[in-house]
Coordinates of C-alpha atoms in Angstrom, one line a residue:
X1 CA 157.8 -4.3 -9.0
X2 CA 156.6 -7.5 -10.8
X3 CA 158.4 -9.6 -8.3
X4 CA 155.7 -8.5 -5.8
X5 CA 152.9 -9.7 -8.0
X6 CA 152.5 -13.0 -6.2
X7 CA 152.2 -11.1 -2.9
X8 CA 149.4 -8.9 -4.4
X9 CA 147.6 -12.1 -5.6
X10 CA 147.9 -13.6 -2.2
X11 CA 146.4 -10.5 -0.6
X12 CA 143.5 -10.6 -3.1
X13 CA 142.8 -14.3 -2.6
X14 CA 143.1 -14.0 1.2
X15 CA 140.8 -11.0 1.3
X16 CA 138.2 -12.7 -0.9
X17 CA 138.2 -15.8 1.3
X18 CA 137.9 -13.9 4.6
X19 CA 135.3 -11.6 3.0
X20 CA 133.1 -14.5 1.9
X21 CA 133.6 -16.5 5.1
X22 CA 132.7 -13.4 7.2
X23 CA 129.6 -12.7 5.1
X24 CA 128.4 -16.3 5.5
X25 CA 128.8 -16.2 9.2
X26 CA 127.1 -12.8 9.6
X27 CA 124.1 -13.9 7.5
X28 CA 122.9 -15.9 10.5
X29 CA 123.7 -13.1 12.9
X30 CA 121.9 -10.2 11.2
X31 CA 118.4 -9.4 12.4
X32 CA 115.8 -7.0 11.0
X33 CA 115.0 -4.2 13.4
X34 CA 113.3 -0.8 13.6
X35 CA 112.9 0.7 10.1
X36 CA 113.8 -2.6 8.3
X37 CA 110.7 -4.3 9.8
X38 CA 108.6 -1.4 8.5
X39 CA 110.3 -1.7 5.1
X40 CA 109.4 -5.4 4.9
X41 CA 105.8 -4.7 5.8
X42 CA 105.4 -2.1 3.1
X43 CA 107.2 -4.2 0.5
X44 CA 104.7 -7.0 1.3
X45 CA 101.8 -4.6 0.9
X46 CA 103.0 -3.7 -2.6
X47 CA 104.0 -7.2 -3.5
X48 CA 101.0 -9.1 -2.3
X49 CA 98.5 -6.6 -3.7
X50 CA 100.5 -6.3 -7.0
X51 CA 100.8 -2.5 -6.6
X52 CA 103.5 -0.6 -8.4
X53 CA 105.3 1.5 -5.8
X54 CA 105.7 5.2 -6.5
X55 CA 107.0 6.3 -3.1
X56 CA 109.8 5.0 -0.9
X57 CA 110.4 4.6 2.8
X58 CA 108.7 6.8 5.5
X59 CA 110.3 10.2 6.1
X60 CA 109.4 9.7 9.8
X61 CA 110.2 6.1 10.8
X62 CA 108.4 4.4 13.5
X63 CA 105.1 6.2 13.4
X64 CA 102.3 3.7 13.8
X65 CA 98.8 5.0 13.3
X66 CA 97.0 1.8 12.3
X67 CA 93.8 0.5 14.0
X68 CA 94.4 -2.9 15.4
X69 CA 90.6 -3.5 15.4
X70 CA 90.0 -2.5 11.8
X71 CA 91.0 -5.0 9.0
X72 CA 91.0 -2.2 6.4
X73 CA 93.3 0.1 8.4
X74 CA 96.5 1.2 6.7
X75 CA 99.2 1.5 9.3
X76 CA 101.0 4.5 7.8
X77 CA 98.6 6.2 5.4
X78 CA 99.1 9.7 6.9
X79 CA 102.8 9.6 7.0
X80 CA 105.0 11.3 4.3
X81 CA 107.2 9.1 2.2
X82 CA 110.3 9.6 0.1
X83 CA 109.3 10.4 -3.5
X84 CA 110.0 7.7 -6.0
X85 CA 109.5 3.9 -5.6
X86 CA 112.9 2.5 -6.7
X87 CA 113.8 1.2 -3.2
X88 CA 110.7 -1.0 -3.0
X89 CA 111.0 -2.1 -6.6
X90 CA 114.5 -3.2 -5.8
X91 CA 113.2 -5.0 -2.7
X92 CA 110.3 -6.7 -4.6
X93 CA 112.7 -7.8 -7.3
X94 CA 115.0 -9.7 -4.9
X95 CA 112.0 -11.0 -3.0
X96 CA 110.6 -12.4 -6.2
X97 CA 113.9 -14.0 -7.2
X98 CA 114.1 -15.7 -3.8
X99 CA 110.8 -17.4 -4.3
X100 CA 109.2 -15.2 -1.6
X101 CA 111.8 -16.2 1.0
X102 CA 113.0 -13.2 3.0
X103 CA 116.2 -14.9 4.2
X104 CA 117.2 -16.0 0.7
X105 CA 116.3 -12.5 -0.7
X106 CA 118.7 -11.0 1.8
X107 CA 121.4 -13.4 0.7
X108 CA 120.8 -12.5 -2.9
X109 CA 120.9 -8.8 -2.0
X110 CA 124.3 -9.3 -0.3
X111 CA 125.6 -11.1 -3.4
X112 CA 124.4 -8.2 -5.6
X113 CA 126.2 -5.7 -3.3
X114 CA 129.4 -7.8 -3.7
X115 CA 129.1 -7.9 -7.5
X116 CA 128.5 -4.2 -7.6
X117 CA 131.6 -3.6 -5.5
X118 CA 133.5 -5.7 -8.1
X119 CA 132.6 -3.2 -10.7
X120 CA 134.4 -0.5 -8.7
X121 CA 137.4 -2.9 -8.1
X122 CA 137.6 -3.7 -11.8
X123 CA 137.6 0.1 -12.5
X124 CA 140.5 0.4 -10.0
X125 CA 142.4 -2.3 -11.7
X126 CA 142.1 -0.7 -15.1
X127 CA 143.0 2.7 -13.7
X128 CA 145.8 1.9 -11.2
X129 CA 146.9 -1.7 -11.8
X130 CA 147.3 -4.9 -9.8
X131 CA 149.1 -3.4 -6.8
X132 CA 146.3 -0.9 -6.0
X133 CA 143.7 -3.5 -6.8
X134 CA 145.1 -5.8 -4.1
X135 CA 145.2 -3.1 -1.5
X136 CA 141.7 -1.9 -2.3
X137 CA 140.3 -5.5 -2.3
X138 CA 141.6 -5.9 1.2
X139 CA 140.2 -2.5 2.4
X140 CA 136.8 -2.6 0.6
X141 CA 135.9 -6.3 0.4
X142 CA 136.7 -6.8 4.1
X143 CA 135.4 -3.5 5.4
X144 CA 133.4 -2.8 8.6
X145 CA 130.9 -0.5 6.8
X146 CA 130.4 -2.9 3.9
X147 CA 129.8 -5.8 6.3
X148 CA 127.3 -3.7 8.3
X149 CA 125.1 -3.0 5.2
X150 CA 125.3 -6.4 3.6
X151 CA 122.1 -8.5 3.5
X152 CA 120.0 -5.7 4.9
X153 CA 117.1 -4.2 3.0
X154 CA 117.4 -0.7 4.3
X155 CA 116.6 2.4 2.2
X156 CA 120.1 4.1 2.7
X157 CA 121.7 0.9 1.4
X158 CA 120.2 1.6 -2.1
X159 CA 122.6 4.5 -2.4
X160 CA 125.4 2.4 -1.1
X161 CA 124.9 -0.3 -3.8
X162 CA 124.5 2.2 -6.6
X163 CA 127.6 4.2 -5.5
X164 CA 129.9 1.4 -6.7
X165 CA 128.9 2.2 -10.3
X166 CA 128.0 5.9 -9.8
X167 CA 131.4 7.1 -8.5
X168 CA 133.4 5.4 -11.3
X169 CA 131.0 6.9 -13.8
X170 CA 131.5 10.4 -12.4
X171 CA 135.3 10.0 -12.4
X172 CA 135.3 8.5 -15.9
X173 CA 133.2 11.5 -17.1
X174 CA 135.9 13.7 -15.7
X175 CA 139.1 11.9 -16.7
X176 CA 138.3 9.6 -19.7
X177 CA 139.2 10.4 -23.3
X178 CA 136.2 8.6 -24.8
X179 CA 132.6 7.7 -23.9
X180 CA 132.4 10.9 -21.9
X181 CA 129.1 11.7 -23.6
X182 CA 127.7 8.4 -22.4
X183 CA 129.0 8.9 -18.8
X184 CA 127.5 12.4 -18.7
X185 CA 124.0 11.0 -19.6
X186 CA 124.2 8.5 -16.7
X187 CA 125.2 10.8 -13.9
X188 CA 121.9 12.4 -12.9
X189 CA 119.6 9.3 -13.5
X190 CA 121.7 7.3 -11.1
X191 CA 121.6 10.2 -8.6
X192 CA 117.8 10.2 -9.0
X193 CA 117.6 6.5 -8.1
X194 CA 119.9 7.1 -5.1
X195 CA 117.7 9.9 -3.9
X196 CA 114.7 7.5 -4.1
X197 CA 116.5 5.4 -1.5
X198 CA 117.4 8.2 0.8
X199 CA 116.5 11.9 0.4
X200 CA 119.9 12.9 1.9
X201 CA 121.2 12.8 -1.7
X202 CA 119.3 16.0 -2.3
X203 CA 121.3 17.7 0.4
X204 CA 124.8 16.2 -0.2
X205 CA 125.8 14.5 -3.4
X206 CA 123.4 16.1 -5.9
X207 CA 124.2 19.7 -5.0
X208 CA 127.9 18.7 -4.8
X209 CA 127.9 17.5 -8.4
X210 CA 125.9 20.6 -9.5
X211 CA 128.4 23.0 -7.9
X212 CA 131.3 20.9 -9.3
X213 CA 129.9 21.2 -12.8
X214 CA 129.6 25.0 -12.4
X215 CA 133.2 25.2 -11.1
X216 CA 134.4 23.2 -14.1
X217 CA 132.1 25.0 -16.5
X218 CA 134.7 25.1 -19.3
X219 CA 134.5 21.3 -19.4
X220 CA 130.8 21.1 -18.5
X221 CA 129.6 23.1 -21.5
X222 CA 131.2 20.6 -23.8
X223 CA 128.7 18.0 -22.4
X224 CA 125.8 20.2 -21.6
X225 CA 123.5 18.3 -24.0
X226 CA 124.2 14.8 -22.6
X227 CA 123.9 16.2 -19.1
X228 CA 120.6 17.8 -20.0
X229 CA 119.4 14.4 -21.4
X230 CA 120.4 12.8 -18.1
X231 CA 118.3 15.4 -16.2
X232 CA 115.4 14.8 -18.4
X233 CA 115.7 11.0 -17.8
X234 CA 115.7 11.7 -14.1
X235 CA 112.5 13.7 -14.5
X236 CA 111.0 10.7 -16.3
X237 CA 112.0 8.4 -13.4
X238 CA 110.0 10.6 -11.0
X239 CA 107.1 10.9 -13.4
X240 CA 105.0 8.0 -11.9
X241 CA 105.4 9.6 -8.5
X242 CA 104.4 13.1 -9.7
X243 CA 101.4 11.8 -11.5
X244 CA 100.3 9.8 -8.5
X245 CA 100.7 12.8 -6.1
X246 CA 98.9 15.1 -8.5
X247 CA 96.0 12.7 -8.7
X248 CA 95.9 12.5 -4.9
X249 CA 95.8 16.2 -4.4
X250 CA 99.5 16.5 -3.6
X251 CA 98.9 14.4 -0.4
X252 CA 102.4 13.2 0.0
X253 CA 103.8 16.7 -0.5
X254 CA 101.4 18.2 2.0
X255 CA 102.3 15.5 4.5
X256 CA 106.0 16.2 4.0
X257 CA 105.4 19.9 4.6
X258 CA 103.4 19.0 7.7
X259 CA 106.1 16.7 9.0
X260 CA 108.8 19.4 8.4
X261 CA 106.7 22.0 10.3
X262 CA 106.1 19.9 13.3
X263 CA 109.6 18.5 13.5
X264 CA 111.8 20.2 16.1
X265 CA 114.5 22.1 14.2
X266 CA 118.0 21.0 15.2
X267 CA 120.8 23.4 14.5
X268 CA 124.0 21.3 14.6
X269 CA 126.5 20.0 12.1
X270 CA 125.9 16.6 10.5
X271 CA 128.1 13.7 11.5
X272 CA 130.0 14.3 8.3
X273 CA 133.3 13.2 9.9
X274 CA 132.0 9.6 9.6
X275 CA 132.9 9.5 5.9
X276 CA 136.6 9.9 6.9
X277 CA 136.2 6.5 8.6
X278 CA 134.6 4.6 5.8
X279 CA 138.0 3.2 4.6
X280 CA 138.9 2.3 8.2
X281 CA 137.9 -0.3 10.8
X282 CA 135.5 2.2 12.6
X283 CA 131.9 0.9 12.4
X284 CA 130.5 4.5 12.5
X285 CA 127.7 3.3 14.8
X286 CA 128.7 4.5 18.3
X287 CA 128.5 8.3 18.1
X288 CA 126.5 9.4 21.1
X289 CA 127.3 12.1 23.7
X290 CA 130.9 11.1 24.5
X291 CA 133.9 9.8 22.8
X292 CA 134.0 6.9 25.3
X293 CA 131.0 5.4 23.5
X294 CA 133.2 4.7 20.5
X295 CA 135.8 2.8 22.6
X296 CA 133.9 1.1 25.3
X297 CA 133.2 -2.1 23.4
X298 CA 137.0 -2.7 23.0
X299 CA 137.6 -3.0 26.7
X300 CA 135.4 -5.8 28.0
X301 CA 138.0 -8.4 29.0
X302 CA 138.2 -10.2 25.6
X303 CA 141.9 -10.6 24.9
X304 CA 141.4 -11.5 21.3
X305 CA 140.2 -7.9 20.7
X306 CA 143.7 -6.6 21.4
X307 CA 144.9 -7.7 17.9
X308 CA 141.8 -6.1 16.3
X309 CA 142.2 -2.9 18.4
X310 CA 145.8 -2.4 17.3
X311 CA 144.7 -2.7 13.6
X312 CA 141.7 -0.4 14.3
X313 CA 144.0 2.4 15.6
X314 CA 146.4 1.9 12.7
X315 CA 143.5 2.0 10.1
X316 CA 142.2 5.3 11.7
X317 CA 145.7 6.8 11.5
X318 CA 146.1 5.7 7.8
X319 CA 142.6 7.0 6.8
X320 CA 143.0 10.4 8.4
X321 CA 146.5 10.9 7.2
X322 CA 145.6 10.0 3.7
X323 CA 142.7 12.4 3.7
X324 CA 144.8 15.2 5.1
X325 CA 147.6 14.5 2.7
X326 CA 145.3 14.6 -0.4
X327 CA 143.7 17.9 0.6
X328 CA 147.0 19.5 1.6
X329 CA 148.5 18.7 -1.8
X330 CA 145.3 19.8 -3.5
X331 CA 145.4 23.3 -1.9
X332 CA 149.1 23.6 -2.3
X333 CA 148.5 22.9 -6.0
X334 CA 150.8 19.8 -6.1
X335 CA 148.2 17.9 -8.2
X336 CA 148.4 19.9 -11.3
X337 CA 150.3 17.4 -13.5
X338 CA 148.4 15.0 -15.8
X339 CA 149.3 11.9 -13.6
X340 CA 147.5 13.4 -10.6
X341 CA 144.5 14.8 -12.4
X342 CA 142.1 12.2 -11.1
X343 CA 143.3 12.9 -7.5
X344 CA 142.9 16.6 -8.0
X345 CA 139.3 16.3 -9.2
X346 CA 138.5 13.7 -6.5
X347 CA 139.9 16.0 -3.8
X348 CA 137.7 18.9 -5.1
X349 CA 134.5 16.7 -5.1
X350 CA 135.4 15.3 -1.7
X351 CA 136.0 18.8 -0.2
X352 CA 132.8 20.2 -1.9
X353 CA 130.8 17.3 -0.5
X354 CA 131.8 18.0 3.1
X355 CA 131.3 21.8 2.9
X356 CA 128.0 21.7 1.0
X357 CA 126.6 19.0 3.3
X358 CA 127.5 21.0 6.4
X359 CA 126.0 24.2 5.0
X360 CA 122.7 22.7 3.8
X361 CA 122.1 20.5 6.9
X362 CA 122.7 23.5 9.2
X363 CA 120.8 26.1 7.1
X364 CA 117.8 23.7 6.7
X365 CA 118.1 22.5 10.3
X366 CA 118.1 18.9 9.3
X367 CA 119.8 17.6 12.4
X368 CA 122.8 15.4 13.1
X369 CA 122.6 13.1 10.1
X370 CA 124.1 9.7 10.8
X371 CA 126.8 7.9 8.8
X372 CA 124.1 6.1 6.7
X373 CA 123.1 9.5 5.2
X374 CA 126.5 9.6 3.4
X375 CA 126.8 6.1 2.0
X376 CA 126.5 7.5 -1.6
X377 CA 130.1 8.8 -1.3
X378 CA 131.5 5.6 0.0
X379 CA 133.8 4.5 -2.9
X380 CA 135.2 8.0 -3.3
X381 CA 136.5 7.9 0.3
X382 CA 139.1 5.3 -0.8
X383 CA 140.7 7.6 -3.4
X384 CA 142.9 9.3 -0.7
X385 CA 144.2 5.9 0.3
X386 CA 145.1 5.2 -3.3
X387 CA 146.9 8.6 -3.4
X388 CA 148.8 7.7 -0.2
X389 CA 149.9 4.4 -1.7
X390 CA 151.2 6.1 -4.8
X391 CA 153.2 8.5 -2.6
X392 CA 154.8 5.8 -0.5
X393 CA 155.4 3.1 -3.1
X394 CA 159.1 2.3 -3.5
X395 CA 159.8 3.3 0.1
X396 CA 160.5 1.1 3.1
X397 CA 157.3 2.2 4.8
X398 CA 155.3 0.6 1.9
X399 CA 156.5 -2.8 2.9
X400 CA 155.1 -2.2 6.4
X401 CA 151.9 -1.0 4.9
X402 CA 151.6 -4.2 2.9
X403 CA 151.9 -6.2 6.2
X404 CA 149.0 -4.2 7.6
X405 CA 147.0 -4.8 4.4
X406 CA 147.6 -8.6 4.5
X407 CA 146.6 -9.1 8.1
X408 CA 143.9 -6.4 8.5
X409 CA 141.1 -8.7 7.1
X410 CA 141.7 -11.1 10.0
X411 CA 141.5 -8.1 12.4
X412 CA 138.2 -7.0 10.8
X413 CA 136.8 -10.5 11.0
X414 CA 137.4 -10.7 14.8
X415 CA 136.0 -7.2 15.3
X416 CA 132.8 -8.0 13.3
X417 CA 132.3 -11.3 15.2
X418 CA 132.5 -9.3 18.4
X419 CA 130.2 -6.4 17.3
X420 CA 127.5 -8.8 16.0
X421 CA 127.7 -11.5 18.7
X422 CA 124.2 -10.5 20.1
X423 CA 122.7 -9.1 16.9
X424 CA 120.4 -12.1 16.4
X425 CA 118.8 -11.4 19.8
X426 CA 117.4 -8.1 18.7
X427 CA 114.7 -6.7 16.5
X428 CA 112.7 -9.2 14.5
X429 CA 114.4 -12.2 16.1
X430 CA 113.7 -10.7 19.6
X431 CA 110.0 -10.1 19.0
X432 CA 109.0 -13.1 16.9
X433 CA 109.2 -15.6 19.8
X434 CA 106.5 -13.4 21.6
X435 CA 104.3 -13.5 18.5
X436 CA 104.8 -17.3 18.0
X437 CA 104.0 -17.9 21.7
X438 CA 100.8 -15.9 21.5
X439 CA 99.7 -17.7 18.3
X440 CA 100.5 -21.1 20.0
X441 CA 98.6 -20.1 23.1
X442 CA 95.6 -18.7 21.2
X443 CA 95.4 -22.0 19.3
X444 CA 93.5 -20.4 16.4
X445 CA 91.0 -18.5 18.6
X446 CA 90.5 -14.8 18.4
X447 CA 92.1 -12.6 21.0
X448 CA 92.6 -9.0 22.1
X449 CA 96.1 -7.4 22.3
X450 CA 97.7 -4.5 24.0
X451 CA 101.3 -3.3 23.6
X452 CA 103.4 -0.2 24.3
X453 CA 105.4 -0.9 21.2
X454 CA 103.9 -0.9 17.7
X455 CA 106.1 -3.8 16.4
X456 CA 104.0 -6.7 17.7
X457 CA 100.9 -5.5 15.8
X458 CA 103.1 -4.9 12.8
X459 CA 104.5 -8.4 12.9
X460 CA 101.0 -9.9 13.4
X461 CA 99.9 -8.0 10.3
X462 CA 103.0 -9.3 8.4
X463 CA 102.2 -12.9 9.5
X464 CA 98.5 -12.5 8.6
X465 CA 97.4 -9.4 6.7
X466 CA 93.8 -10.0 7.7
X467 CA 94.6 -10.0 11.4
X468 CA 92.2 -8.1 13.6
X469 CA 92.2 -7.9 17.4
X470 CA 89.0 -9.0 19.0
X471 CA 88.0 -6.6 21.8
X472 CA 85.2 -9.0 22.8
X473 CA 87.5 -11.9 23.4
X474 CA 87.9 -13.2 27.0
X475 CA 91.7 -13.4 26.4
X476 CA 93.9 -10.4 26.0
X477 CA 97.7 -10.5 25.5
X478 CA 99.9 -7.7 26.7
X479 CA 103.4 -7.3 25.2
X480 CA 105.2 -4.8 27.4
X481 CA 108.7 -3.3 27.1
X482 CA 110.6 -3.7 30.4
X483 CA 112.1 -0.3 29.7
X484 CA 108.8 1.5 29.3
X485 CA 106.3 -0.1 31.7
X486 CA 105.4 2.7 34.1
X487 CA 101.8 3.0 32.8
X488 CA 101.2 -0.8 32.7
X489 CA 98.9 -2.0 35.5
X490 CA 99.7 -5.6 36.4
X491 CA 96.7 -7.4 37.9
X492 CA 96.1 -10.8 39.6
X493 CA 94.3 -12.3 36.5
X494 CA 97.5 -12.0 34.4
X495 CA 100.2 -14.6 33.9
X496 CA 103.5 -14.4 32.0
X497 CA 103.7 -16.7 29.0
X498 CA 107.0 -15.5 27.5
X499 CA 109.8 -13.0 28.4
X500 CA 113.2 -12.1 27.2
X501 CA 115.6 -9.2 28.0
X502 CA 113.4 -6.6 26.3
X503 CA 109.8 -7.6 26.5
X504 CA 107.3 -9.5 28.7
X505 CA 104.2 -11.1 27.3
X506 CA 101.3 -11.4 29.7
X507 CA 98.1 -13.3 29.2
X508 CA 95.0 -11.6 30.8
X509 CA 91.7 -13.4 31.5
X510 CA 89.2 -10.7 31.1
X511 CA 86.3 -10.9 33.6
X512 CA 83.8 -9.0 31.5
X513 CA 83.3 -9.0 27.8
X514 CA 80.7 -7.3 25.7

């Protein structure tokens, strides 16, 4: 098959070029929104005040309790947070490297994600050779899910980044003939860091690995000491948080229990099926109440999407078929030979992950769980594709598959351009013009502010940490969502100073001030 090597090299180079070009274009399209704005605010609180973070993102995003009229008010002090501060340490690290430039920090973060993915691709090359490397470069480096998380500081993305080294380490621990002791030590500490990004790890990958180790106890007991060392290191990673919470009377633990008690229990399976689509061209972002929500964006009259849609359907078929084929052969015990050992163990972990996640999420009533909850398993979802390739290589269908692999990056590029065409008009980019217009209009004078969204006050705090609304000012600005304005009373002494498709900013001249 060496005569095909030049084709594989072309696929690799083309995928890298398209991947880099797409990432550069998307950099200007991405916008911070919802939780990501909160993350930036919290990171700045730690960074500007030189505080070592011991907790992560909020367990309950979007809860604003700050007092706009109190300069010492903490916006989220009563809200439970994820134990462990690795996510914000990671954020602060890239913010520092960027010279305190958020846009540059996001670019550096995207570069780091790309480099981490290269670790996984190098592992694939060493394990399976050039052919599989070429195919996986096309499917991973130019991948909808990968593009979606690039350049965004979002706590689930911490697990995504770490998964590129964690999954190879787990598989090397299982299959390698040397350094197993070292790999065993690393498994749980990296899991601990992933859990500091998103607590879903406690309900999917961590119990999956524990159950797997018990099932394979004969091998596990050989490495019980390094595994125990890894658990101890994990405990040390959480020690700063534990000390802090003990010193604060277990405040975060109590807030977490309070949040759990007041949250409405939702008994439904998690959206675990989303992991089947990680290797495909499905963005995993349109799951609502009907299947039509997944397909609506394809049929808007844009003829260029026909090409991408065809490849989208083909990718779905390939992804599902590969998954079914691997599990079928696993349960039919067709993976018992030495050559298929890695596929056998991968299939077991994959299957356990799905079953354990469903059971725990339903028993604990944790709700639907979006695709981002499962990013820690991302690299493993490509193992079924590798198995499929090994099954069809040497057959005529393999040549057809190579044609798909060669042109799929172009299809993904067109799809991403379509999906993110309006992204820069949302979130941070959508609200900042309102903030800038208020600052320009106020011209340095104090003012009062009212809003039915907490983001304006949050962005004003980010811009000036000492910002305090002045209730005695004769000027009051109202930033009102056009989707939630039934309680807003428009009067004659108000004028519009800025509006867009989501918010309207009114300037009110107050008649009476104290």
